[in-house]
Amino acid sequence: MPSTSTDLPGVAELLTAAVAAVGGTERPGQVAMAEAVAKAVRTGDHLAVQAGTGTGKSLAYLVPALRHAVEREATVVVSTATIALQRQLIDRDLPRLEKALEKPLGRKPTFAILKGRRNYLCLNKLDSGMQDEPDDAALFDPFAVSALGREVTRLREWVSDTETGDRDELVPGVSEHAWRQVSVSSRECLGVSRCPIGTDCFAEKGRAKAGRADLIVTNHALLAIDALQGFQVLPEHDLVIVDEAHDLVDRVTSAATAELTSAAIAAAARRAGRICDQELADRLLEAGDGFTLILEDMPAGRMDVLPTPLAGALSVVRDAAYACLSGLGPDQRTSDVEVATARKLAQSQLDEVHDTAVRLLRAFETDDAHRRDVVWRTGDSGSGPPRPPALKAAPLAVSGLLRERLFGQHTTVLTSATLTLGGTFDTMARSWGLPAEQGESAKVEGAATDKAIEAPKWTGLDVGSPFDHARSGILYTAKHLPPPGRDGLPPSYLDELAELMEAAGGRTLGLFSSMRAAKQATEALRKRTDLPILCQGEDSTALLVRKFSEDTATCLFGTLSLWQGVDVPGPSLQLVVVDRIPFPRPDDPLASARQRAVEARGGNGFLSVAATHAALLLAQGTGRLLRSTEDRGVVAILDPRIATARYGGFLRASLPGYWATSDAEVVRAALRRLDAAN
Ligand code: SF4
């Protein structure tokens, strides 16, 4: 999609104006990235840019994106994984750019945010009183019912205050159960032409605003839904920018995952009972009971073979849901909104149950090597209250989908601080469905089940980081420690951790591979040191991170969300400790199935899946250390396999280029010096 030349200033000039407006200084990496994005827009080739923290990468893609939108009267989509980045773009970067670029671009560039329909409050559902009935368990729990009632009352009050109806603007938030009472999926929506509140509908207003905007900010889930659905969810656009692209595959996989639970079957049956013959609804309810009995008796984990009783139960659920759908009769286009709403809600829930049962059964129809979906029964997560079991189906790979529906249709720029693993973009590129060799136009294969098609052309660019990692940080690999065991943290790990924390005078972020290990370390270290230790789960993560950043002696221990979500510049964070290499658990159904699929094609499953997963998390986690050019400190990896195992080289090559040592005394002395200097 080559662009025409116009009188608009070039990207470099616009970037200078933008940087001046936000009060920053231009950085070489930022300029290189902006020029590369502009080139991708001109040539239509896709681009992957690794840009370290502090590069100013959002301006580096927003400026050429807005220029392109104004020049070509086109729409650009920017997708993020996290709400934090979405907020930064919408509340900070874009309003400043709007002002800074108005004059040079000749008009004010416009932007809007767009999320999935479930994110917006549905006025019709709220008004029609069509909230879900509580399930049997909740009926016997008066506290749960009254808590839900209070939340729904709060939502009713909020309606008169909110202009957007956007769930993310509700502070404090409400439970998922409460939000479901006042929101609908796109399947459940009556459609703007039939809905009596269509003109005031928050979701429709959001879509209309997005349709007029030069630039739309959305999330990876909606981007995935846009690619998965047969119909268009996002307005027509020709350029997609995927920020936090290291998370794209996981988010798309989640959006494409289906789940069947006894609660969903019962809810669909209850809805059906209001519209169709009660006998049909009872038949579905019974089918759900049968499914539950069989599921409860099964062990958690991946299923390579569909057990006959479960196949029978799924077929009964599928047929009973189909009978209810047939029993709804043809859509009469009734003018009675309540009847139309009730029918639509019943139909969409029945469709969901029916389609999921069909998908679960079909997953086993082909032989092992050609399966598209991985199926597993969920188990207890080990933390939080026990949840009833569910049967899930997730795609083995999303590379084919991304290649056809994302790269095949739009010029795409992918960016993140972590896109090269083991020193190259190839691993990430393959997971997105791009050929491993940069710029090569070739046939590529994703999962065994994906069609081989002409591969899109792309370029990779690493614009580096403004940080001097080798001078600012030490990577300490504790080679002398034993490999981690199955029974919690060994005593020698706790000794090492205590000594490092004492040397650093606190200032420690402990990144653990499990909540169990984080709690064990918290309990043990609280007995051994006077340093205040906060543990994830003891309060909201945001509050814990704030306390941690406000007091240099305080340490914070936690697991997965801290690996990616902590941004604490300054002397409160000078030591990041990782207890073990974060490989996926051996019983992780999706990772183990993906690993097996790679091996079936003759590849190295461990390196392609488990080591890649660990490398990405390690790069993200260890990247917590340096958040500003003044920051100094140590990343300590206690798991000795990073230094001794064969895959250790691949993992180390995925980390920022810190100065590396295995000498504990050198590291403790450095930490003591840093502590004394602050
Ligand atoms: S158009 Fe759909 S989402 Fe909007 S109020 Fe009506 S039913 Fe709800």
XYZ file of C-alpha atoms and ligand atoms in Angstrom:
686
model
C 0.000 0.000 0.000
C 2.490 2.649 -1.128
C 1.475 6.130 -0.108
C 1.340 9.203 -2.304
C 3.639 12.107 -1.578
C 1.965 15.120 -0.016
C 3.001 18.439 1.482
C 2.870 17.063 4.990
C 6.132 17.371 6.916
C 8.264 14.244 7.164
C 8.198 11.923 10.154
C 11.476 13.252 11.604
C 10.128 16.815 11.685
C 6.820 15.718 13.206
C 8.629 13.649 15.817
C 10.706 16.664 16.851
C 7.497 18.685 17.327
C 5.914 15.830 19.278
C 8.914 15.311 21.557
C 9.067 19.050 22.286
C 5.364 19.036 23.167
C 5.718 16.203 25.678
C 8.810 17.834 27.188
C 11.268 15.048 26.355
C 14.516 14.721 24.470
C 14.854 12.984 21.140
C 16.608 9.633 21.357
C 18.394 7.875 18.464
C 16.400 4.654 18.961
C 13.159 6.579 18.821
C 14.081 8.318 15.567
C 15.224 5.017 13.990
C 11.977 3.363 15.006
C 9.775 6.189 13.692
C 11.597 6.104 10.337
C 11.231 2.312 10.151
C 7.483 2.512 10.890
C 7.105 5.177 8.183
C 8.960 2.906 5.738
C 6.742 -0.070 6.607
C 3.692 2.121 5.915
C 5.185 3.111 2.538
C 6.223 -0.360 1.401
C 3.476 -2.422 2.996
C 6.043 -4.819 4.510
C 5.450 -5.855 8.101
C 7.844 -4.710 10.796
C 8.917 -6.102 14.183
C 10.706 -3.564 16.389
C 12.358 -4.361 19.684
C 12.636 -1.120 21.632
C 13.950 -1.222 25.197
C 12.362 0.601 28.125
C 13.003 4.324 27.877
C 13.142 4.428 24.054
C 9.899 6.392 23.851
C 8.429 3.829 21.502
C 4.817 4.963 21.747
C 5.651 8.328 20.128
C 7.852 6.503 17.616
C 4.825 4.648 16.240
C 2.047 7.139 16.994
C 3.646 9.960 14.997
C 4.031 8.042 11.679
C 0.658 6.375 12.285
C -1.171 9.701 12.682
C 0.674 11.154 9.712
C -0.419 8.211 7.580
C -4.032 8.456 8.806
C -4.268 12.165 7.969
C -2.433 11.866 4.669
C -4.458 8.912 3.376
C -7.751 9.590 5.212
C -7.257 6.080 6.585
C -7.812 4.490 9.984
C -4.995 3.027 12.050
C -5.534 0.492 14.839
C -3.185 0.369 17.843
C -3.570 -2.704 20.027
C -2.212 -3.195 23.558
C -2.188 -6.125 25.980
C -2.643 -4.155 29.199
C -5.072 -1.535 30.445
C -2.100 0.418 31.865
C -0.677 1.018 28.387
C -4.125 1.740 26.972
C -4.554 4.425 29.630
C -1.128 5.892 28.932
C -1.962 6.228 25.229
C -5.473 7.602 25.684
C -4.932 9.824 28.738
C -1.384 11.060 28.133
C 0.304 10.476 24.771
C -2.540 11.023 22.310
C -4.038 14.200 23.858
C -0.551 15.783 23.765
C 0.033 14.660 20.174
C -3.376 15.933 19.144
C -2.258 19.443 20.090
C 1.358 19.158 18.953
C 0.563 17.822 15.485
C -2.530 19.901 14.691
C -0.582 22.670 12.995
C 1.996 20.639 11.054
C -0.635 18.120 9.905
C -3.071 20.850 8.899
C -5.845 19.509 11.113
C -6.317 17.970 14.504
C -5.784 14.183 14.353
C -8.542 12.295 16.166
C -8.458 9.148 18.254
C -10.852 6.859 20.117
C -10.793 3.742 22.253
C -12.766 0.638 21.313
C -13.231 -2.536 23.313
C -15.361 -5.665 23.045
C -19.109 -5.313 23.664
C -18.768 -7.106 27.012
C -16.707 -4.170 28.285
C -19.642 -1.761 28.011
C -22.715 -1.679 30.204
C -25.831 -2.756 28.262
C -28.684 -0.382 29.092
C -31.232 -2.746 27.588
C -30.210 -5.620 29.840
C -30.210 -3.355 32.867
C -33.646 -1.913 32.015
C -35.317 -5.133 30.985
C -34.544 -6.899 34.282
C -33.072 -9.808 32.295
C -30.265 -10.406 34.746
C -29.132 -14.007 35.159
C -30.800 -15.964 37.904
C -28.352 -17.024 40.617
C -27.272 -20.623 40.239
C -28.207 -23.215 42.841
C -25.002 -22.800 44.848
C -25.465 -19.044 45.096
C -29.121 -19.432 46.099
C -28.024 -21.178 49.271
C -25.450 -18.523 50.045
C -27.301 -15.425 51.258
C -24.008 -13.493 51.553
C -23.178 -14.097 47.902
C -26.681 -13.023 46.814
C -26.666 -9.831 48.888
C -23.108 -8.925 47.812
C -24.158 -9.347 44.200
C -27.280 -7.241 44.835
C -25.172 -4.435 46.299
C -22.841 -4.489 43.314
C -25.717 -4.362 40.824
C -27.254 -1.437 42.771
C -23.909 0.363 42.515
C -23.879 -0.256 38.794
C -27.382 1.215 38.483
C -26.183 4.359 40.267
C -23.051 4.507 38.122
C -25.114 4.612 34.915
C -26.144 8.209 35.579
C -22.490 9.249 36.145
C -20.696 7.508 33.319
C -20.396 8.904 29.837
C -18.821 5.811 28.328
C -20.252 2.831 30.246
C -16.739 1.390 30.007
C -16.063 -1.132 32.768
C -12.453 -0.042 33.137
C -13.628 3.395 34.269
C -15.573 1.985 37.220
C -13.460 2.451 40.359
C -13.474 0.351 42.460
C -14.471 -2.370 40.040
C -17.126 -5.050 40.539
C -16.944 -8.832 40.371
C -17.140 -10.618 37.041
C -20.484 -12.106 38.131
C -21.983 -8.660 38.803
C -20.665 -7.233 35.540
C -22.232 -10.111 33.617
C -25.635 -9.050 34.970
C -25.396 -5.735 33.121
C -23.429 -6.582 29.984
C -23.951 -8.664 26.865
C -21.689 -10.379 24.376
C -22.045 -9.452 20.716
C -24.042 -12.670 20.268
C -26.491 -11.576 22.981
C -26.935 -8.004 21.738
C -30.356 -7.374 20.196
C -28.779 -5.323 17.422
C -29.014 -1.575 17.198
C -31.970 -1.621 14.811
C -34.154 -3.650 17.197
C -32.893 -2.362 20.514
C -35.135 0.330 22.036
C -32.079 1.921 23.639
C -29.879 1.553 20.581
C -29.364 5.290 20.136
C -28.100 5.685 23.724
C -26.138 2.421 23.724
C -22.619 2.853 25.131
C -21.109 0.152 22.912
C -22.709 1.627 19.794
C -21.554 5.134 20.707
C -18.046 3.771 21.199
C -18.173 2.097 17.782
C -19.524 5.230 16.086
C -16.787 7.385 17.611
C -14.154 4.844 16.583
C -15.550 4.810 13.049
C -14.809 8.539 12.715
C -11.355 8.472 14.331
C -7.965 8.535 12.637
C -6.540 6.198 15.239
C -8.307 3.557 17.332
C -6.776 2.142 20.490
C -7.961 -1.366 21.287
C -6.774 -4.544 22.991
C -5.343 -7.797 21.646
C -8.548 -9.649 22.553
C -10.675 -7.478 20.256
C -8.040 -7.677 17.554
C -8.280 -11.475 17.866
C -12.075 -11.432 17.791
C -11.962 -9.229 14.685
C -9.740 -11.846 13.054
C -11.806 -14.809 14.295
C -15.304 -13.574 13.481
C -16.809 -13.763 10.066
C -17.986 -10.156 10.406
C -16.078 -6.950 11.001
C -15.761 -5.833 14.611
C -13.241 -3.038 14.048
C -13.915 -0.292 11.515
C -12.144 -0.555 8.129
C -8.390 0.015 8.651
C -5.173 -0.528 6.732
C -2.447 -0.330 9.373
C -2.246 -2.245 12.655
C 0.287 -1.501 15.373
C 0.604 -4.200 17.998
C 2.326 -2.892 21.128
C 3.234 -5.354 23.910
C 3.503 -7.801 21.015
C 5.296 -10.370 23.200
C 1.825 -11.125 24.622
C -0.036 -11.347 21.307
C -0.030 -15.135 20.916
C -1.238 -15.740 24.492
C -4.027 -13.162 24.205
C -5.198 -14.457 20.844
C -5.113 -18.013 22.191
C -7.260 -16.965 25.179
C -9.768 -15.243 22.908
C -9.991 -18.408 20.805
C -10.424 -20.740 23.802
C -13.861 -22.242 24.502
C -15.071 -23.617 27.819
C -17.973 -25.840 28.813
C -19.165 -25.917 32.420
C -22.195 -27.308 34.170
C -23.075 -23.743 35.257
C -23.157 -22.539 31.630
C -25.387 -25.462 30.625
C -27.737 -24.833 33.573
C -27.898 -21.091 32.816
C -28.751 -21.799 29.173
C -31.432 -24.281 30.288
C -32.968 -21.729 32.659
C -33.042 -19.102 29.908
C -34.551 -21.626 27.499
C -37.215 -22.532 30.087
C -38.583 -18.984 29.867
C -39.115 -19.195 26.127
C -39.534 -22.754 24.932
C -41.214 -25.915 26.123
C -40.170 -26.626 29.748
C -39.641 -30.277 28.866
C -36.895 -29.342 26.430
C -35.241 -27.103 29.018
C -35.429 -29.917 31.608
C -33.805 -32.280 29.126
C -30.868 -29.869 28.788
C -30.677 -29.477 32.564
C -30.477 -33.270 32.925
C -27.863 -33.459 30.192
C -25.848 -30.891 32.157
C -26.157 -32.999 35.330
C -24.881 -36.058 33.453
C -21.945 -34.075 32.044
C -21.084 -32.778 35.535
C -21.105 -36.244 37.106
C -18.687 -37.574 34.498
C -16.435 -34.509 34.576
C -16.162 -34.577 38.375
C -14.971 -38.171 38.226
C -12.192 -37.414 35.775
C -8.649 -36.350 36.619
C -7.566 -32.840 35.693
C -5.265 -32.493 32.697
C -4.892 -32.838 28.972
C -6.959 -35.415 27.095
C -5.377 -37.214 24.189
C -8.323 -39.590 23.848
C -11.954 -38.721 24.481
C -13.287 -41.154 27.092
C -16.439 -42.917 25.853
C -18.677 -41.799 28.768
C -17.614 -38.170 28.243
C -18.200 -38.455 24.490
C -21.697 -39.737 25.285
C -22.392 -36.930 27.765
C -21.173 -34.285 25.307
C -23.364 -35.695 22.540
C -26.376 -35.597 24.864
C -25.616 -31.953 25.787
C -25.158 -31.029 22.120
C -28.459 -32.659 21.099
C -30.405 -31.225 24.042
C -29.103 -27.712 23.301
C -30.017 -28.162 19.650
C -33.520 -29.307 20.611
C -33.952 -26.171 22.750
C -32.709 -23.989 19.879
C -35.219 -25.629 17.548
C -37.873 -25.207 20.257
C -37.311 -21.439 20.275
C -38.968 -21.416 16.859
C -38.342 -18.845 14.168
C -37.514 -15.317 15.214
C -40.857 -13.543 14.852
C -39.323 -10.074 14.971
C -41.650 -9.359 17.853
C -42.123 -5.745 18.841
C -42.181 -6.801 22.509
C -38.674 -5.869 23.646
C -38.777 -8.090 26.710
C -39.657 -11.146 24.661
C -37.062 -10.282 22.014
C -34.374 -9.745 24.674
C -35.238 -12.975 26.495
C -35.167 -14.878 23.218
C -31.849 -13.414 22.142
C -30.207 -14.166 25.512
C -31.520 -17.747 25.454
C -30.471 -18.274 21.866
C -26.940 -16.992 22.364
C -26.367 -19.082 25.500
C -27.772 -22.187 23.804
C -25.625 -21.507 20.719
C -22.585 -21.231 22.947
C -23.288 -24.542 24.715
C -24.119 -26.305 21.456
C -21.119 -24.958 19.525
C -18.693 -25.707 22.345
C -19.965 -29.293 22.685
C -19.556 -29.712 18.902
C -16.024 -28.233 19.015
C -15.008 -30.503 21.904
C -16.279 -33.601 20.089
C -14.659 -32.585 16.781
C -11.312 -31.995 18.442
C -10.810 -35.774 18.568
C -12.021 -36.606 15.067
C -8.603 -36.328 13.396
C -5.469 -38.238 14.339
C -3.041 -36.830 16.870
C -0.725 -35.168 14.347
C -3.494 -33.155 12.677
C -5.472 -31.889 15.650
C -6.268 -28.194 15.758
C -7.462 -28.044 19.360
C -6.060 -29.161 22.679
C -8.717 -30.316 25.153
C -8.315 -30.516 28.910
C -10.250 -30.741 32.122
C -9.366 -27.933 34.491
C -8.253 -28.594 38.042
C -7.841 -26.498 41.123
C -5.391 -23.665 40.660
C -4.148 -24.189 44.214
C -4.914 -20.609 45.212
C -8.287 -19.003 45.903
C -11.558 -20.831 46.510
C -12.043 -24.155 44.667
C -13.750 -23.775 41.286
C -16.004 -26.350 39.667
C -14.301 -28.272 36.860
C -14.577 -27.168 33.233
C -13.752 -28.713 29.887
C -11.676 -26.423 27.688
C -10.586 -26.384 24.063
C -7.780 -24.099 22.902
C -6.065 -23.842 19.518
C -2.720 -25.607 19.308
C -1.369 -22.694 17.245
C -2.655 -19.289 16.202
C 0.053 -18.662 13.616
C -2.194 -19.653 10.712
C -4.958 -17.351 11.919
C -2.599 -14.400 12.374
C -0.925 -14.987 9.037
C -4.187 -15.053 7.126
C -6.341 -12.595 9.038
C -3.825 -10.112 10.405
C -0.728 -10.068 8.194
C -2.708 -11.100 5.126
C -4.983 -8.075 5.379
C -3.117 -5.167 6.962
C 0.380 -3.778 7.168
C 1.358 -4.693 10.706
C 3.968 -3.248 13.061
C 4.751 -5.334 16.150
C 6.719 -3.852 19.005
C 7.794 -4.599 22.559
C 10.843 -4.353 24.790
C 11.194 -8.138 24.362
C 10.922 -9.590 20.883
C 14.303 -11.217 20.335
C 14.822 -14.521 22.114
C 18.207 -16.191 22.070
C 19.356 -13.114 20.139
C 16.975 -13.321 17.124
C 13.402 -12.456 16.159
C 12.893 -15.908 14.631
C 11.127 -17.590 17.547
C 8.579 -14.817 17.864
C 8.160 -14.550 14.092
C 7.331 -18.251 13.827
C 4.739 -17.998 16.598
C 3.032 -15.184 14.651
C 3.080 -17.133 11.390
C 5.901 -15.160 9.764
C 8.867 -16.930 8.142
C 11.898 -17.270 10.399
C 14.253 -15.664 7.899
C 13.652 -11.926 8.004
C 12.519 -10.357 4.779
C 12.306 -13.704 3.072
C 9.217 -14.424 1.046
C 8.778 -18.137 1.344
C 6.330 -20.865 2.121
C 5.973 -21.272 5.856
C 4.324 -23.852 8.006
C 2.798 -23.003 11.351
C 1.195 -25.872 13.205
C 0.969 -29.119 11.364
C -2.652 -28.279 10.705
C -2.082 -24.875 9.123
C -2.142 -24.534 5.371
C 1.183 -23.556 3.883
C 0.628 -20.217 2.166
C 2.799 -17.525 0.657
C 4.532 -16.013 3.656
C 4.294 -12.282 4.266
C 7.444 -10.150 3.993
C 8.730 -8.580 7.142
C 11.741 -6.840 8.648
C 13.116 -6.986 12.166
C 14.763 -4.020 13.858
C 16.327 -3.796 17.301
C 16.685 -0.128 18.222
C 18.375 -1.033 21.502
C 17.885 0.736 24.778
C 19.022 4.046 26.243
C 20.369 2.062 29.223
C 23.957 0.905 29.440
C 23.140 -2.533 30.845
C 26.744 -3.704 31.212
C 27.662 -0.661 33.327
C 24.403 -0.331 35.246
C 23.525 -3.909 36.139
C 25.065 -7.196 37.247
C 23.645 -10.586 36.322
C 24.472 -12.947 39.162
C 24.014 -16.634 38.437
C 24.297 -18.702 41.618
C 26.172 -21.591 40.024
C 27.090 -23.168 43.362
C 23.486 -23.788 44.476
C 21.731 -27.150 43.913
C 19.113 -27.350 41.128
C 15.624 -26.471 42.416
C 13.673 -29.421 43.811
C 10.008 -30.330 43.920
C 9.568 -29.714 47.641
C 9.741 -25.972 47.849
C 12.747 -23.706 48.142
C 15.873 -25.500 49.440
C 17.404 -23.979 52.635
C 20.477 -22.878 50.656
C 18.229 -20.711 48.428
C 16.764 -19.003 51.481
C 20.275 -18.391 52.896
C 21.406 -16.863 49.603
C 18.294 -14.702 49.368
C 18.692 -13.444 52.950
C 22.339 -12.502 52.387
C 21.575 -10.651 49.163
C 18.650 -8.761 50.727
C 20.732 -7.731 53.739
C 23.546 -6.533 51.491
C 21.093 -4.487 49.425
C 19.449 -3.002 52.540
C 16.060 -4.280 51.318
C 15.151 -2.812 47.880
C 14.388 -6.356 46.670
C 11.835 -7.593 44.180
C 11.509 -11.375 44.568
C 10.082 -12.992 41.436
C 8.997 -16.534 42.187
C 7.820 -19.195 39.788
C 4.908 -20.184 42.053
C 2.777 -18.567 44.741
C 3.764 -21.388 47.069
C 7.445 -20.461 46.770
C 6.681 -16.742 47.232
C 4.778 -17.496 50.466
C 7.437 -19.896 51.728
C 10.150 -17.274 51.182
C 8.036 -14.567 52.849
C 7.442 -16.661 55.956
C 11.035 -17.813 56.247
C 12.625 -14.411 55.608
C 10.293 -12.555 57.956
C 11.716 -14.713 60.748
C 15.303 -14.089 59.709
C 15.437 -10.394 58.910
C 13.951 -7.137 60.147
C 13.450 -5.893 56.603
C 9.742 -5.353 55.856
C 8.524 -7.966 53.342
C 5.297 -7.638 51.382
C 3.823 -10.691 49.671
C 1.522 -10.623 46.683
C -2.053 -11.471 47.645
C -1.836 -9.734 51.032
C -3.366 -6.615 49.459
C -4.107 -5.355 45.974
C -1.009 -5.625 43.804
C -1.179 -1.909 42.924
C -1.117 -0.956 46.626
C 1.723 -3.364 47.412
C 3.803 -1.957 44.539
C 3.140 1.570 45.808
C 4.262 0.677 49.357
C 7.326 -1.041 47.925
C 8.271 2.020 45.874
C 7.802 4.416 48.812
C 10.189 2.726 51.256
C 13.663 1.612 50.184
C 13.975 -0.999 52.967
C 10.787 -2.772 51.891
C 10.945 -5.931 49.783
C 8.178 -7.304 47.587
C 7.730 -11.004 46.802
C 5.300 -12.382 44.288
C 4.669 -14.299 41.137
C 3.559 -13.955 37.537
C 1.896 -10.528 37.377
C 4.922 -8.959 39.100
C 7.205 -10.423 36.432
C 5.624 -8.090 33.904
C 3.804 -5.382 35.808
C 6.250 -3.623 38.143
C 7.694 -0.310 37.028
C 9.642 1.178 39.950
C 12.499 3.481 38.949
C 14.886 4.755 41.624
C 16.616 3.348 44.722
C 13.641 1.296 45.990
C 14.484 -1.442 43.491
C 18.119 -2.427 43.248
C 17.894 -6.195 43.468
C 15.711 -8.540 41.424
C 15.844 -12.163 42.595
C 14.486 -15.039 40.482
C 14.131 -18.362 42.318
C 13.923 -20.715 39.325
C 13.763 -20.688 35.554
C 10.059 -20.170 34.809
C 9.421 -23.159 32.558
C 5.737 -23.995 32.086
C 4.567 -26.688 34.498
C 4.997 -30.168 32.975
C 1.243 -30.679 33.356
C 0.364 -27.428 31.544
C -2.006 -28.851 28.897
C -1.411 -26.284 26.175
C 2.373 -26.010 26.530
C 2.800 -29.799 26.704
C 0.590 -30.310 23.628
C 2.471 -27.611 21.697
C 5.765 -29.192 22.684
C 4.587 -32.578 21.461
C 3.362 -31.111 18.160
C 6.798 -29.596 17.482
C 8.448 -32.927 18.278
C 6.045 -34.758 15.949
C 7.342 -32.498 13.147
C 10.942 -33.383 14.021
C 11.703 -30.160 15.926
C 13.041 -29.581 19.416
C 9.840 -29.221 21.463
C 11.589 -28.307 24.683
C 13.559 -25.465 23.099
C 10.681 -24.204 20.930
C 8.057 -24.168 23.655
C 9.321 -24.541 27.243
C 12.646 -22.706 26.873
C 11.021 -19.981 24.769
C 8.322 -19.439 27.362
C 10.958 -19.231 30.104
C 13.185 -16.898 28.057
C 10.348 -14.463 27.457
C 9.385 -14.335 31.123
C 13.003 -14.071 32.262
C 13.631 -11.188 29.874
C 10.497 -9.452 31.139
C 11.240 -10.143 34.810
C 14.891 -9.152 34.748
C 13.953 -6.043 32.777
C 12.285 -4.755 35.995
C 15.740 -3.726 37.312
C 16.560 -0.741 35.108
C 13.654 1.641 34.583
C 15.618 4.890 34.240
C 19.136 5.783 33.084
C 20.173 6.481 36.709
C 19.131 3.039 37.974
C 21.792 0.567 39.124
C 21.528 -2.906 40.623
C 21.694 -6.690 40.468
C 19.609 -9.426 38.900
C 20.212 -12.644 40.834
C 19.085 -15.960 39.347
C 19.319 -18.634 42.034
C 18.545 -21.566 39.712
C 22.046 -22.756 38.672
C 20.767 -24.340 35.446
C 20.918 -20.895 33.799
C 24.710 -21.219 34.019
C 25.175 -24.980 33.781
C 22.476 -26.443 31.508
C 22.829 -26.686 27.730
C 19.836 -24.404 27.155
C 21.363 -21.855 29.591
C 23.136 -20.080 26.728
C 19.841 -19.527 24.894
C 18.241 -18.137 28.065
C 21.182 -15.853 28.876
C 21.218 -14.553 25.286
C 17.563 -13.517 25.758
C 18.348 -11.248 28.737
C 19.513 -7.636 28.656
C 23.324 -7.436 28.432
C 24.167 -7.072 32.135
C 27.714 -7.705 33.354
C 27.678 -11.374 34.401
C 29.307 -13.110 37.354
C 28.860 -16.132 39.600
C 30.900 -14.668 42.458
C 28.539 -14.064 45.373
C 30.987 -11.921 47.324
C 31.531 -9.533 44.397
C 27.770 -9.139 44.092
C 27.144 -8.568 47.795
C 29.930 -5.982 47.902
C 28.367 -4.161 44.938
C 24.985 -4.175 46.649
C 26.490 -2.857 49.893
C 28.154 -0.012 47.976
C 24.890 0.875 46.271
C 23.060 0.776 49.602
C 25.629 3.084 51.179
C 25.392 5.510 48.269
C 21.622 6.000 48.670
S -27.685 -2.300 21.229
Fe -27.078 -4.208 22.229
S -25.495 -3.637 23.748
Fe -26.590 -1.759 23.108
S -28.138 -1.471 24.677
Fe -29.067 -2.583 22.955
S -28.832 -4.754 23.486
Fe -27.469 -3.587 24.812
